[in-house]
mmCIF file with all atom_site columns, C-alpha atoms in Angstrom:
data_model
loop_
_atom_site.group_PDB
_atom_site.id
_atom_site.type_symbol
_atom_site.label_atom_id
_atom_site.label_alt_id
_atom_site.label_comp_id
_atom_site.label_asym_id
_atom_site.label_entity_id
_atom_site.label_seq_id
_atom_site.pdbx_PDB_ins_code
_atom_site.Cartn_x
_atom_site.Cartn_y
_atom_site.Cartn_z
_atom_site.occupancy
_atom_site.B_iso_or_equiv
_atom_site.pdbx_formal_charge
_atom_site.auth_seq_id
_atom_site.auth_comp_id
_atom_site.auth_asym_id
_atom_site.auth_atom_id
_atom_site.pdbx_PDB_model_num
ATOM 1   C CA . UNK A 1 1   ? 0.000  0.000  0.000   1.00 37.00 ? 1219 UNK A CA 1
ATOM 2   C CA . UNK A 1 2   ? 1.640  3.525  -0.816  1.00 39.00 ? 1220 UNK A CA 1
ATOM 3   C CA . UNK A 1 3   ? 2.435  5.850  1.969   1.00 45.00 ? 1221 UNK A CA 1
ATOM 4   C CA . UNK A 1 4   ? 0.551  9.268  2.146   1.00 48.00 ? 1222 UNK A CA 1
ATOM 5   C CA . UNK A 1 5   ? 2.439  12.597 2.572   1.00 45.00 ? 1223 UNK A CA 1
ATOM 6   C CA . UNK A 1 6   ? 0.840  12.835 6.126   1.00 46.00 ? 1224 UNK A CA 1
ATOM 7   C CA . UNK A 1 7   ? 1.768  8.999  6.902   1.00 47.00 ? 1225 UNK A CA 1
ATOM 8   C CA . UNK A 1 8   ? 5.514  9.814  6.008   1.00 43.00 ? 1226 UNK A CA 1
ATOM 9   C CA . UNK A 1 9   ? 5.350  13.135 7.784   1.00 45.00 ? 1227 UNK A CA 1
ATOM 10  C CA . UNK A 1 10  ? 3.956  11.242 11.511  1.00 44.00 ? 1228 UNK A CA 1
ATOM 11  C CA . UNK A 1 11  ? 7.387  8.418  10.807  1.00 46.00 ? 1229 UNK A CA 1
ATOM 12  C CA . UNK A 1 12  ? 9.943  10.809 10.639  1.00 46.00 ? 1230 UNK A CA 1
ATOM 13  C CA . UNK A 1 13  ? 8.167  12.376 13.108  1.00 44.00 ? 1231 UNK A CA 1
ATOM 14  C CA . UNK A 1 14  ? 8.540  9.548  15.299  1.00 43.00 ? 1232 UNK A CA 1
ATOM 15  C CA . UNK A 1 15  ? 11.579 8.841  14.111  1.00 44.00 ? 1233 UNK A CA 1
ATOM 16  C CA . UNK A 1 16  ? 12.964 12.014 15.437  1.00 43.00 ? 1234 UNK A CA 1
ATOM 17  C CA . UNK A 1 17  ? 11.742 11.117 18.696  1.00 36.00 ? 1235 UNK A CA 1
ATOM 18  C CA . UNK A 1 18  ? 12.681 8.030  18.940  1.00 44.00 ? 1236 UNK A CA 1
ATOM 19  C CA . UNK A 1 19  ? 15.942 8.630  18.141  1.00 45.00 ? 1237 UNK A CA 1
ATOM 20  C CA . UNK A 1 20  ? 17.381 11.442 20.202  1.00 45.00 ? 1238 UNK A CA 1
ATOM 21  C CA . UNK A 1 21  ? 20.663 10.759 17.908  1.00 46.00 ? 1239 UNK A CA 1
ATOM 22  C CA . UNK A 1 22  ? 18.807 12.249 15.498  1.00 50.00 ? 1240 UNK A CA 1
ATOM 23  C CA . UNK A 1 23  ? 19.706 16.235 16.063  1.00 62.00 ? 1241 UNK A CA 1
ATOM 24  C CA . UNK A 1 24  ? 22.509 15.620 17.737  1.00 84.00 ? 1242 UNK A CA 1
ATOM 25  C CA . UNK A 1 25  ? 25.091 14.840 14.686  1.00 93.00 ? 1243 UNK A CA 1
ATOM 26  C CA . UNK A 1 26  ? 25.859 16.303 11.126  1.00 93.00 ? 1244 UNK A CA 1
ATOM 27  C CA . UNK A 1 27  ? 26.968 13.803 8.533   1.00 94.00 ? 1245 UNK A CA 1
ATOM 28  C CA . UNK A 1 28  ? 30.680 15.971 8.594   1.00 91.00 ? 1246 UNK A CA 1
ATOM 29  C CA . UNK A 1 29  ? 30.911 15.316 12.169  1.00 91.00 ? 1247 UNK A CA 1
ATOM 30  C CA . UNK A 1 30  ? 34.655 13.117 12.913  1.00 90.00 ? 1248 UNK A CA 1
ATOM 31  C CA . UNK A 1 31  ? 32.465 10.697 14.738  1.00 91.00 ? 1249 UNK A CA 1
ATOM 32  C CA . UNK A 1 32  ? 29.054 9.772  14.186  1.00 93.00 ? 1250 UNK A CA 1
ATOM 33  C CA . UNK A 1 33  ? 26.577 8.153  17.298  1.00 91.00 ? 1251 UNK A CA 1
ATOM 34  C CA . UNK A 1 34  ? 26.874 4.606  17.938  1.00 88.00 ? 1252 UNK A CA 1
ATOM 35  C CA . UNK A 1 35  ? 24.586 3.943  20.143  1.00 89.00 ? 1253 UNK A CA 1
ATOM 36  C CA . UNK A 1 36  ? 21.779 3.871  17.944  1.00 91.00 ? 1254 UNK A CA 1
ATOM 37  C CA . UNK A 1 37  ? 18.914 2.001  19.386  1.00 91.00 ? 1255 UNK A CA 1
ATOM 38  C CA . UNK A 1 38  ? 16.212 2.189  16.228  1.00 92.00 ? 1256 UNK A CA 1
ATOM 39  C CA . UNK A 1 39  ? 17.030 2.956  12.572  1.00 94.00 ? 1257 UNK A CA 1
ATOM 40  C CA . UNK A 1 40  ? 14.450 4.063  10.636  1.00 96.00 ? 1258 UNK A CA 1
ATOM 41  C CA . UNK A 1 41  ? 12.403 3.088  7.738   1.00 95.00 ? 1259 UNK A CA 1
ATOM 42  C CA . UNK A 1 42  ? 13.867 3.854  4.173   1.00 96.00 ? 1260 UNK A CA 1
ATOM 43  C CA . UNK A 1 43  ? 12.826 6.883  2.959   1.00 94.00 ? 1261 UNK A CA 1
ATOM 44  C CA . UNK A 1 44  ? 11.942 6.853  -0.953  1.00 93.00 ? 1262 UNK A CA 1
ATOM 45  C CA . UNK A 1 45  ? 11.694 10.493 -1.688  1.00 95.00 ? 1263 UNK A CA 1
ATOM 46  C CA . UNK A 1 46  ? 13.597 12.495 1.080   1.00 94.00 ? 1264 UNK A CA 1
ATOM 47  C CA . UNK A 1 47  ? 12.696 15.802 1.356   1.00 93.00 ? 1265 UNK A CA 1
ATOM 48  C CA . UNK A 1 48  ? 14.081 18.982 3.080   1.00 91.00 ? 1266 UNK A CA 1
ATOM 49  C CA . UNK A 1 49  ? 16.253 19.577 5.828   1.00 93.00 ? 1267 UNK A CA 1
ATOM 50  C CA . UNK A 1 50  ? 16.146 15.935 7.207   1.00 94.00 ? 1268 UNK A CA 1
ATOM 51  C CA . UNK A 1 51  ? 18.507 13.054 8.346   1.00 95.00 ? 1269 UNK A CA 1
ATOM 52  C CA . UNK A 1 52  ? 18.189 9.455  8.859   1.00 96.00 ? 1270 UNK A CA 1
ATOM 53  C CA . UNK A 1 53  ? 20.045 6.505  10.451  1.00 96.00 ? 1271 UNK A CA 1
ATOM 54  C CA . UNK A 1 54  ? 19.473 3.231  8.571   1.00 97.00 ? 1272 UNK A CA 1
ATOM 55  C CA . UNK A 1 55  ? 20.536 -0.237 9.324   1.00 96.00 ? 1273 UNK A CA 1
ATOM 56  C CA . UNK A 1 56  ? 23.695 -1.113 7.281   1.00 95.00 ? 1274 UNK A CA 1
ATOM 57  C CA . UNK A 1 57  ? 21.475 -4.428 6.104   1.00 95.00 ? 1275 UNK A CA 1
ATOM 58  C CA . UNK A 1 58  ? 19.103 -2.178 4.189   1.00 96.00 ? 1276 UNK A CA 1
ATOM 59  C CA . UNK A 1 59  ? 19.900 -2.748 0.738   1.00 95.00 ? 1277 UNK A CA 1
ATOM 60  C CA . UNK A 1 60  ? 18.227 0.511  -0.415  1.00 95.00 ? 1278 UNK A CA 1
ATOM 61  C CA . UNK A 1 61  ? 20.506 2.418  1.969   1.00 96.00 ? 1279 UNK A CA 1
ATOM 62  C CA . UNK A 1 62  ? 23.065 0.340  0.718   1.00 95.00 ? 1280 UNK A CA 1
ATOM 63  C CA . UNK A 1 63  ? 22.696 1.373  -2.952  1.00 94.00 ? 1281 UNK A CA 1
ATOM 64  C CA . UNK A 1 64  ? 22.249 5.440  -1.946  1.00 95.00 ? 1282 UNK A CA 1
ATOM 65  C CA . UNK A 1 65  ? 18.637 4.827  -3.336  1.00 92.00 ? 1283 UNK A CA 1
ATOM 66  C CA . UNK A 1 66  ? 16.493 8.165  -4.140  1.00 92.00 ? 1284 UNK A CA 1
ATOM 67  C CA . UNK A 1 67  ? 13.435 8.326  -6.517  1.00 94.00 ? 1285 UNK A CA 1
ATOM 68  C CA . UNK A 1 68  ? 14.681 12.086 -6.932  1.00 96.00 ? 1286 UNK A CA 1
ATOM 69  C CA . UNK A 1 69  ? 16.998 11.763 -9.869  1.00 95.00 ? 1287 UNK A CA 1
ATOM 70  C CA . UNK A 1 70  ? 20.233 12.149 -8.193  1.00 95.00 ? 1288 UNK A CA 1
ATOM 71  C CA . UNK A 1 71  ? 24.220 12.072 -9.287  1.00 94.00 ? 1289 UNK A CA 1
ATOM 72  C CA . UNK A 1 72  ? 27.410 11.738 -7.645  1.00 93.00 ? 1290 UNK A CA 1
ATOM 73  C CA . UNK A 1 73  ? 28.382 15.298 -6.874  1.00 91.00 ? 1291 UNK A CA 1
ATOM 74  C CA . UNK A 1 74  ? 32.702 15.609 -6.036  1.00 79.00 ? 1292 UNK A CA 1
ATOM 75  C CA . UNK A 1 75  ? 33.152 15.558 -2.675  1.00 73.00 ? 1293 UNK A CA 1
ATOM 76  C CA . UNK A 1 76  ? 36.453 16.254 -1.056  1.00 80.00 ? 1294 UNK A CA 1
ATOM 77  C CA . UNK A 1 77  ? 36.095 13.739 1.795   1.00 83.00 ? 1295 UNK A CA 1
ATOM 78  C CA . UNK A 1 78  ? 36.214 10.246 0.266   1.00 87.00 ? 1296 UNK A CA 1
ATOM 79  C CA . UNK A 1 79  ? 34.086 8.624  3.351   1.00 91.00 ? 1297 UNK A CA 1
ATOM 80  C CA . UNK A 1 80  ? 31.123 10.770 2.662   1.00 94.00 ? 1298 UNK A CA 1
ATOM 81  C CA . UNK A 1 81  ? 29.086 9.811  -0.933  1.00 96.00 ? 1299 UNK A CA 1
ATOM 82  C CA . UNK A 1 82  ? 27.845 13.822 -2.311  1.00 96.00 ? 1300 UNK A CA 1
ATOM 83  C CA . UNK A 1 83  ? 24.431 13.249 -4.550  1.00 96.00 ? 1301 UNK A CA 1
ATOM 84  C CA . UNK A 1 84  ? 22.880 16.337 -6.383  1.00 96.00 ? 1302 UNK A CA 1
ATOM 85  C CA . UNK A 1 85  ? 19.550 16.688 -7.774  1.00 97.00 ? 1303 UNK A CA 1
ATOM 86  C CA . UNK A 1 86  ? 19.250 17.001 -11.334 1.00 96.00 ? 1304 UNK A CA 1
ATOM 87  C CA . UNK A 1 87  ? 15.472 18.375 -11.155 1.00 97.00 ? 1305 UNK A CA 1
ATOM 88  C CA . UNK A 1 88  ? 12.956 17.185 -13.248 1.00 97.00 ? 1306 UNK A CA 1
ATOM 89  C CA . UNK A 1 89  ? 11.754 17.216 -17.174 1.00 95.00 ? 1307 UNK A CA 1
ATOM 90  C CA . UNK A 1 90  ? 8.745  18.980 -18.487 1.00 96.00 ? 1308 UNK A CA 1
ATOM 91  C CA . UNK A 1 91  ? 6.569  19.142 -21.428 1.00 95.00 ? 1309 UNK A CA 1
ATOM 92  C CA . UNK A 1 92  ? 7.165  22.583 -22.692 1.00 92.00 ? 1310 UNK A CA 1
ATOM 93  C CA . UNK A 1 93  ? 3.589  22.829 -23.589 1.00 93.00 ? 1311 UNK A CA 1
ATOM 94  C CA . UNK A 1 94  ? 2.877  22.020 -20.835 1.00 92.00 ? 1312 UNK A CA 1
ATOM 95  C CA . UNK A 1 95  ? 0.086  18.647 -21.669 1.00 93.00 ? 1313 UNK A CA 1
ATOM 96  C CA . UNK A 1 96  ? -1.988 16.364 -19.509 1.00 91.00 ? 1314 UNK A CA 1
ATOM 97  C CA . UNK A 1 97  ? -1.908 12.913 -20.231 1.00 88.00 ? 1315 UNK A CA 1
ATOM 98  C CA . UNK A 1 98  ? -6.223 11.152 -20.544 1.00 90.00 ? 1316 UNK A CA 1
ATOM 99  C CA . UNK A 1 99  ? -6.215 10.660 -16.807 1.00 89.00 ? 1317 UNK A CA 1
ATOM 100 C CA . UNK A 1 100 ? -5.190 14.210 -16.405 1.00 91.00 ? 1318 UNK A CA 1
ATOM 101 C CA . UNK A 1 101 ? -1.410 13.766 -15.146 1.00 89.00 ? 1319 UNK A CA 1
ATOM 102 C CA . UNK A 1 102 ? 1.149  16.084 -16.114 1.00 93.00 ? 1320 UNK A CA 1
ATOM 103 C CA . UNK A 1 103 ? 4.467  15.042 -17.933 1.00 91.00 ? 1321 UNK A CA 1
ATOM 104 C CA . UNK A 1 104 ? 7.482  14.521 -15.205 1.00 94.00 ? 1322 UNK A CA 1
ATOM 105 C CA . UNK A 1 105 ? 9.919  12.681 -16.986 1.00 94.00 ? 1323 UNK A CA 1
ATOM 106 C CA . UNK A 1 106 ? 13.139 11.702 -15.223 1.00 93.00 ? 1324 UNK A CA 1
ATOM 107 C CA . UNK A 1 107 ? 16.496 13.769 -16.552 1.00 95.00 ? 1325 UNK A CA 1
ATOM 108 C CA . UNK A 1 108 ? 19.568 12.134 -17.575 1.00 92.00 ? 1326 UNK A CA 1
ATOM 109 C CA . UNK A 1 109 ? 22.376 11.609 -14.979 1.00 91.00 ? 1327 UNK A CA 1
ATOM 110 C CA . UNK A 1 110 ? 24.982 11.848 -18.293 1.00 91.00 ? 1328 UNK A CA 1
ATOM 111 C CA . UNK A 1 111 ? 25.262 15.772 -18.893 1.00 91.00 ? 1329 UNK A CA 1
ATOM 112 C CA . UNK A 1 112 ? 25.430 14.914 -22.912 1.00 93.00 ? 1330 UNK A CA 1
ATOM 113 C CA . UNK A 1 113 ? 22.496 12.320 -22.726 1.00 92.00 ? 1331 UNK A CA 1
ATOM 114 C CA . UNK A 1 114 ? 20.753 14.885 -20.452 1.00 92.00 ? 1332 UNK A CA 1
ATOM 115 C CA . UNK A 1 115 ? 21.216 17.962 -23.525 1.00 92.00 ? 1333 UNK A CA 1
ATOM 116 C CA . UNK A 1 116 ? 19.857 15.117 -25.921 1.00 92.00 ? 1334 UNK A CA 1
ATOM 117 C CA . UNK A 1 117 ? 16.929 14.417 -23.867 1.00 91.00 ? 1335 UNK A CA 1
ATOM 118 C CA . UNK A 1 118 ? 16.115 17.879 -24.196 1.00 90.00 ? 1336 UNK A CA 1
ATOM 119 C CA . UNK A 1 119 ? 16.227 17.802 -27.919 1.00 89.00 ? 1337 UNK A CA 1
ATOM 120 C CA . UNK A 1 120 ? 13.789 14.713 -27.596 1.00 90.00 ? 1338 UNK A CA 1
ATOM 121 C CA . UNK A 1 121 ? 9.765  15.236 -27.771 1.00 90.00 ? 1339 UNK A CA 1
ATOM 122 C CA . UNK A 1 122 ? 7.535  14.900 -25.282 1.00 91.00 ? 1340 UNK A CA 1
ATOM 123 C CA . UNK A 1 123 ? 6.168  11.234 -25.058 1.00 87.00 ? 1341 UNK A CA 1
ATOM 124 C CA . UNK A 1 124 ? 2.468  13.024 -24.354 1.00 88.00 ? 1342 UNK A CA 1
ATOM 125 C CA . UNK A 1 125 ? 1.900  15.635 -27.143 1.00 90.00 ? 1343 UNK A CA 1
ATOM 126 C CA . UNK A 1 126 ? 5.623  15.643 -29.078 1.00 88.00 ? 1344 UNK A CA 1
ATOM 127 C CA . UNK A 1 127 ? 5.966  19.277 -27.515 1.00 90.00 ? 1345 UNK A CA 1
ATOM 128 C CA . UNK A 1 128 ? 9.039  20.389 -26.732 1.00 93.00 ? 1346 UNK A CA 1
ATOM 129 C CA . UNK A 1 129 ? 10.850 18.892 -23.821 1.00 94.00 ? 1347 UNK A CA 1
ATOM 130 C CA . UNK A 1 130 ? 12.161 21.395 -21.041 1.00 94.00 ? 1348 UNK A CA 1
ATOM 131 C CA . UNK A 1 131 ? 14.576 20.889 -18.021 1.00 96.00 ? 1349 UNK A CA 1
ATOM 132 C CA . UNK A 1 132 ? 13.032 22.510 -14.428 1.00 96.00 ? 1350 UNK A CA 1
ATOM 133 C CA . UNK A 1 133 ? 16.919 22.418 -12.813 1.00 96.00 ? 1351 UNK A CA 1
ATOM 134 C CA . UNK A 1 134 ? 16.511 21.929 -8.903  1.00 97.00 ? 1352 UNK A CA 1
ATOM 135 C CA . UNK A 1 135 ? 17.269 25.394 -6.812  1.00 96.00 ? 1353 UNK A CA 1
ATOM 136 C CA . UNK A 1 136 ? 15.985 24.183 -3.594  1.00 94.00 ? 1354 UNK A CA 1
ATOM 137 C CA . UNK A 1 137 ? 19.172 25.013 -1.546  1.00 95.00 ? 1355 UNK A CA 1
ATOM 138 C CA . UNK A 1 138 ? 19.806 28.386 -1.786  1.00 93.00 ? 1356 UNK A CA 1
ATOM 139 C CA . UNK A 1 139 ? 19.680 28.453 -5.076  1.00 95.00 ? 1357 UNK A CA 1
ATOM 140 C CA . UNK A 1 140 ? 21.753 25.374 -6.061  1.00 95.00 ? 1358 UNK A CA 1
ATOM 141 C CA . UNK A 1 141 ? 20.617 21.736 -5.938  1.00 96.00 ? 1359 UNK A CA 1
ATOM 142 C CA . UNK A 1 142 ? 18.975 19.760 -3.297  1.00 97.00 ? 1360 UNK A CA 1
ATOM 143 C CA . UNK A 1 143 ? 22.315 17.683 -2.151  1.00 96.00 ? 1361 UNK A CA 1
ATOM 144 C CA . UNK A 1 144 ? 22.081 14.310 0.049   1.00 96.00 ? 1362 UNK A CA 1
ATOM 145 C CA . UNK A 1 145 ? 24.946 12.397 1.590   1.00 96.00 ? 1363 UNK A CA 1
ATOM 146 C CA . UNK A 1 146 ? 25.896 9.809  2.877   1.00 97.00 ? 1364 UNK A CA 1
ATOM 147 C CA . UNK A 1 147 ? 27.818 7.607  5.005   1.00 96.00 ? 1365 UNK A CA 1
ATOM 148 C CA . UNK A 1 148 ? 28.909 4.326  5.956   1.00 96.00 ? 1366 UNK A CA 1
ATOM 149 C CA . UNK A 1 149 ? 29.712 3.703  9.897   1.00 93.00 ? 1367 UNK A CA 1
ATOM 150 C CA . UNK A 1 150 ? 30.092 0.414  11.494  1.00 90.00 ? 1368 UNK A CA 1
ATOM 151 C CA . UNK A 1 151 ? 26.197 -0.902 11.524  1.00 94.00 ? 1369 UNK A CA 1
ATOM 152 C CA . UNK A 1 152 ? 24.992 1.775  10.237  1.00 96.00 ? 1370 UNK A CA 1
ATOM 153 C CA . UNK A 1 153 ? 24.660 4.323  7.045   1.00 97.00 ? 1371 UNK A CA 1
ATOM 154 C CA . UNK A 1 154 ? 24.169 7.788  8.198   1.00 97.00 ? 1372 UNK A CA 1
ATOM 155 C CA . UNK A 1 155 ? 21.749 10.170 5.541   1.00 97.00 ? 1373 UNK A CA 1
ATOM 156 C CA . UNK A 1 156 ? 21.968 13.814 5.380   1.00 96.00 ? 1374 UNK A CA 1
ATOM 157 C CA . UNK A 1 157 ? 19.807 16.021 2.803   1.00 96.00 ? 1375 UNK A CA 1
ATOM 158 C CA . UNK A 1 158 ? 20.090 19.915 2.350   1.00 96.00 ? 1376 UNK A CA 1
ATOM 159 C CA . UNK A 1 159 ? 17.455 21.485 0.864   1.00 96.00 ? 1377 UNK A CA 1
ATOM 160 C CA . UNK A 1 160 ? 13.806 21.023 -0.196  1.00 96.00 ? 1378 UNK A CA 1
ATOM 161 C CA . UNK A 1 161 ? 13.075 20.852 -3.771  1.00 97.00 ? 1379 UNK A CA 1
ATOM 162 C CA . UNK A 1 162 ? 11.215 23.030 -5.500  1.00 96.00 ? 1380 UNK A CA 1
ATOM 163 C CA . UNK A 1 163 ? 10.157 21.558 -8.361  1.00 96.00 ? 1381 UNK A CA 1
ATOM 164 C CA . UNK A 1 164 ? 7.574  18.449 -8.881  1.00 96.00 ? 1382 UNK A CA 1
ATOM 165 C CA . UNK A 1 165 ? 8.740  15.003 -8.097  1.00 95.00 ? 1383 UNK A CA 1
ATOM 166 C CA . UNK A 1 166 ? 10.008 12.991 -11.245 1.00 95.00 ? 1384 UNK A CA 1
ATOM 167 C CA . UNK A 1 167 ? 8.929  9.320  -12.226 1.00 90.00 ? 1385 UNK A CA 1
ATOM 168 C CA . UNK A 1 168 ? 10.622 6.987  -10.549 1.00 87.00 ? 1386 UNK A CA 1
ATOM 169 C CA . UNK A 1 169 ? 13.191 4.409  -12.595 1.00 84.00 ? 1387 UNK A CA 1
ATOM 170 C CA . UNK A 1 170 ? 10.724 1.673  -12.740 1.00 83.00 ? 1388 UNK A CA 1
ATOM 171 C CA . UNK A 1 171 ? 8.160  3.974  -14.111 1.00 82.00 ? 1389 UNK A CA 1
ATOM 172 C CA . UNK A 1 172 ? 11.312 5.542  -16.479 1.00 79.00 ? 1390 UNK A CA 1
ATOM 173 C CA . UNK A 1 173 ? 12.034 1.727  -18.156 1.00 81.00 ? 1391 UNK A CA 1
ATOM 174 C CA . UNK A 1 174 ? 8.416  0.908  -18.330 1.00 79.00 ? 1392 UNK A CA 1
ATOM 175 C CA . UNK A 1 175 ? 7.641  3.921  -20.426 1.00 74.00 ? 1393 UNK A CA 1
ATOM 176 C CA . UNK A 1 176 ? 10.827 3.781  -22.520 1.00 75.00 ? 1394 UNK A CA 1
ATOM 177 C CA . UNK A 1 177 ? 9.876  0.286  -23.077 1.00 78.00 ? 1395 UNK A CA 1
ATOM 178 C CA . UNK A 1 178 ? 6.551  1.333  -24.568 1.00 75.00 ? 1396 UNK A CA 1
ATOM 179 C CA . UNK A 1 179 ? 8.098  3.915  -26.484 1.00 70.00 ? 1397 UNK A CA 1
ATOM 180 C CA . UNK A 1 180 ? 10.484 1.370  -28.702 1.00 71.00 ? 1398 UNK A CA 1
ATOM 181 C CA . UNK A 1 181 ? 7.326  -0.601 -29.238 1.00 71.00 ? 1399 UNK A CA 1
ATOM 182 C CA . UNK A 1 182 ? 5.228  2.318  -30.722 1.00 68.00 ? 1400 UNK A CA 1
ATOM 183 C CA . UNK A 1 183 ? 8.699  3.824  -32.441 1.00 64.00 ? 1401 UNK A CA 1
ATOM 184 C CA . UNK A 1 184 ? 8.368  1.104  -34.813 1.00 60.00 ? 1402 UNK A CA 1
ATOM 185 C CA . UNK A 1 185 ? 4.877  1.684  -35.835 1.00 61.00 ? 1403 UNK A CA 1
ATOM 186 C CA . UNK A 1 186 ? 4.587  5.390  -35.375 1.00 57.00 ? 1404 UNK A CA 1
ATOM 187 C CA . UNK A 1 187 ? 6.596  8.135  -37.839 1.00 54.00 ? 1405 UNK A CA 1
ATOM 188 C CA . UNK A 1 188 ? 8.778  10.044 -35.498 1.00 52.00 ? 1406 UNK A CA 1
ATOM 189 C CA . UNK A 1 189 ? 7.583  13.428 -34.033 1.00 52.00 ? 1407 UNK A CA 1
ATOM 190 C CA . UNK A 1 190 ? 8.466  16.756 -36.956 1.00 50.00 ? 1408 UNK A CA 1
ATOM 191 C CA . UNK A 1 191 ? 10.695 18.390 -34.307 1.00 48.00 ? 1409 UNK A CA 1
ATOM 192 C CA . UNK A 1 192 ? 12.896 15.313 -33.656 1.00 46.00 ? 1410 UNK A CA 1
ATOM 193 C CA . UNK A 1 193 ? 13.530 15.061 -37.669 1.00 46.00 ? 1411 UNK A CA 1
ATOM 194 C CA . UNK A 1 194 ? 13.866 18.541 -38.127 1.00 44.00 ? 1412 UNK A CA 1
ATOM 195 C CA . UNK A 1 195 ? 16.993 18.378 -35.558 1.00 41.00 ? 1413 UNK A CA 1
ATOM 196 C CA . UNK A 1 196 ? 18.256 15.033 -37.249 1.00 41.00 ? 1414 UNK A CA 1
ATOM 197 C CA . UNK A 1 197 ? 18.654 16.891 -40.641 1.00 42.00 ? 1415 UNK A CA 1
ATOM 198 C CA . UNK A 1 198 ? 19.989 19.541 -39.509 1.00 39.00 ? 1416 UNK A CA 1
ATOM 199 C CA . UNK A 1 199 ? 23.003 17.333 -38.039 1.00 38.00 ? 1417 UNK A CA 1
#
């Protein structure tokens, strides 16, 4: 069963409580807590200025999991992982799918695959596709880290995005999937061949 906003809200709630560790350290500290008696639950779509403590068995932790779409960001201390948000594609004319959804596509993590995706049409309406970049840490992009110590893996973000959540990479690969089918039946959109000509 999906989680609402207000159910994910109370659990960090509660996990704030029940973990008094929780305020007390910032992922750049020399030495994290220890002493952790509860980790918390894995958190698909951290938001804001929040921090978690999971369980070093959790194997979304384990893989630096976000449904934000996310890259590795240089970092100068190799024991903490730096992810930045890349934000979140658009349909430029801005289209709602039958059942009324907008168009959130998920950007590249590739910088030159991300400036193609731009150049791409929008799966909806073949509009133009546009890139909202995330801003939602004083003016640069949400950033999450992360860290690996003893039992645990210690989460950090900074920042609270200001832009719409993307789909998530399941969502991404089913689509794309659909796409190759209907790219061999359907000529491609006037925009997209336009720009291959030109090259």
């Amino acid at each position: 069963m999906l989680k609402g906003a207000d159910d994910v809200a109370m659990e960090q709630e509660d996990s704030v409580s029940r973990n008094g560790e929780m305020a007390s350290w910032d992922i750049n500290d020399i030495k994290l807590p220890q002493d952790v008696k509860h980790t918390d639950w894995f958190q698909e779509w951290p938001d804001s200025y929040v921090k978690h403590i999971y369980s070093s068995e959790d194997k979304n932790a384990q893989r630096h999991h976000s449904s934000w779409a996310m890259r590795n960001t240089n970092n100068h201390n190799s024991r903490i992982l730096k992810k930045s948000c890349l934000g979140v594609m658009v349909c430029g004319n801005d289209c709602s799918t039958l059942d009324g959804r907008k168009i959130y596509l998920r950007p590249a993590i590739c910088d030159k695959a991300r400036q193609k995706q731009q150049r791409r049409c929008c799966p909806n309406c073949s509009g133009p596709l546009r890139l909202i970049s995330c801003r939602g840490h004083g003016g640069y992009p949400v950033t999450n880290f992360w860290r690996h110590e003893g039992q645990f893996i210690f989460f950090q973000s900074k920042g609270a995005h200001d832009h719409p959540r993307p789909e998530t990479k399941l969502e991404a690969e089913a689509r794309r999937s659909i796409q190759k089918a209907q790219t061999a039946f359907s000529p491609t959109c006037p925009r997209l061949k336009r720009f291959r000509e030109t090259e």
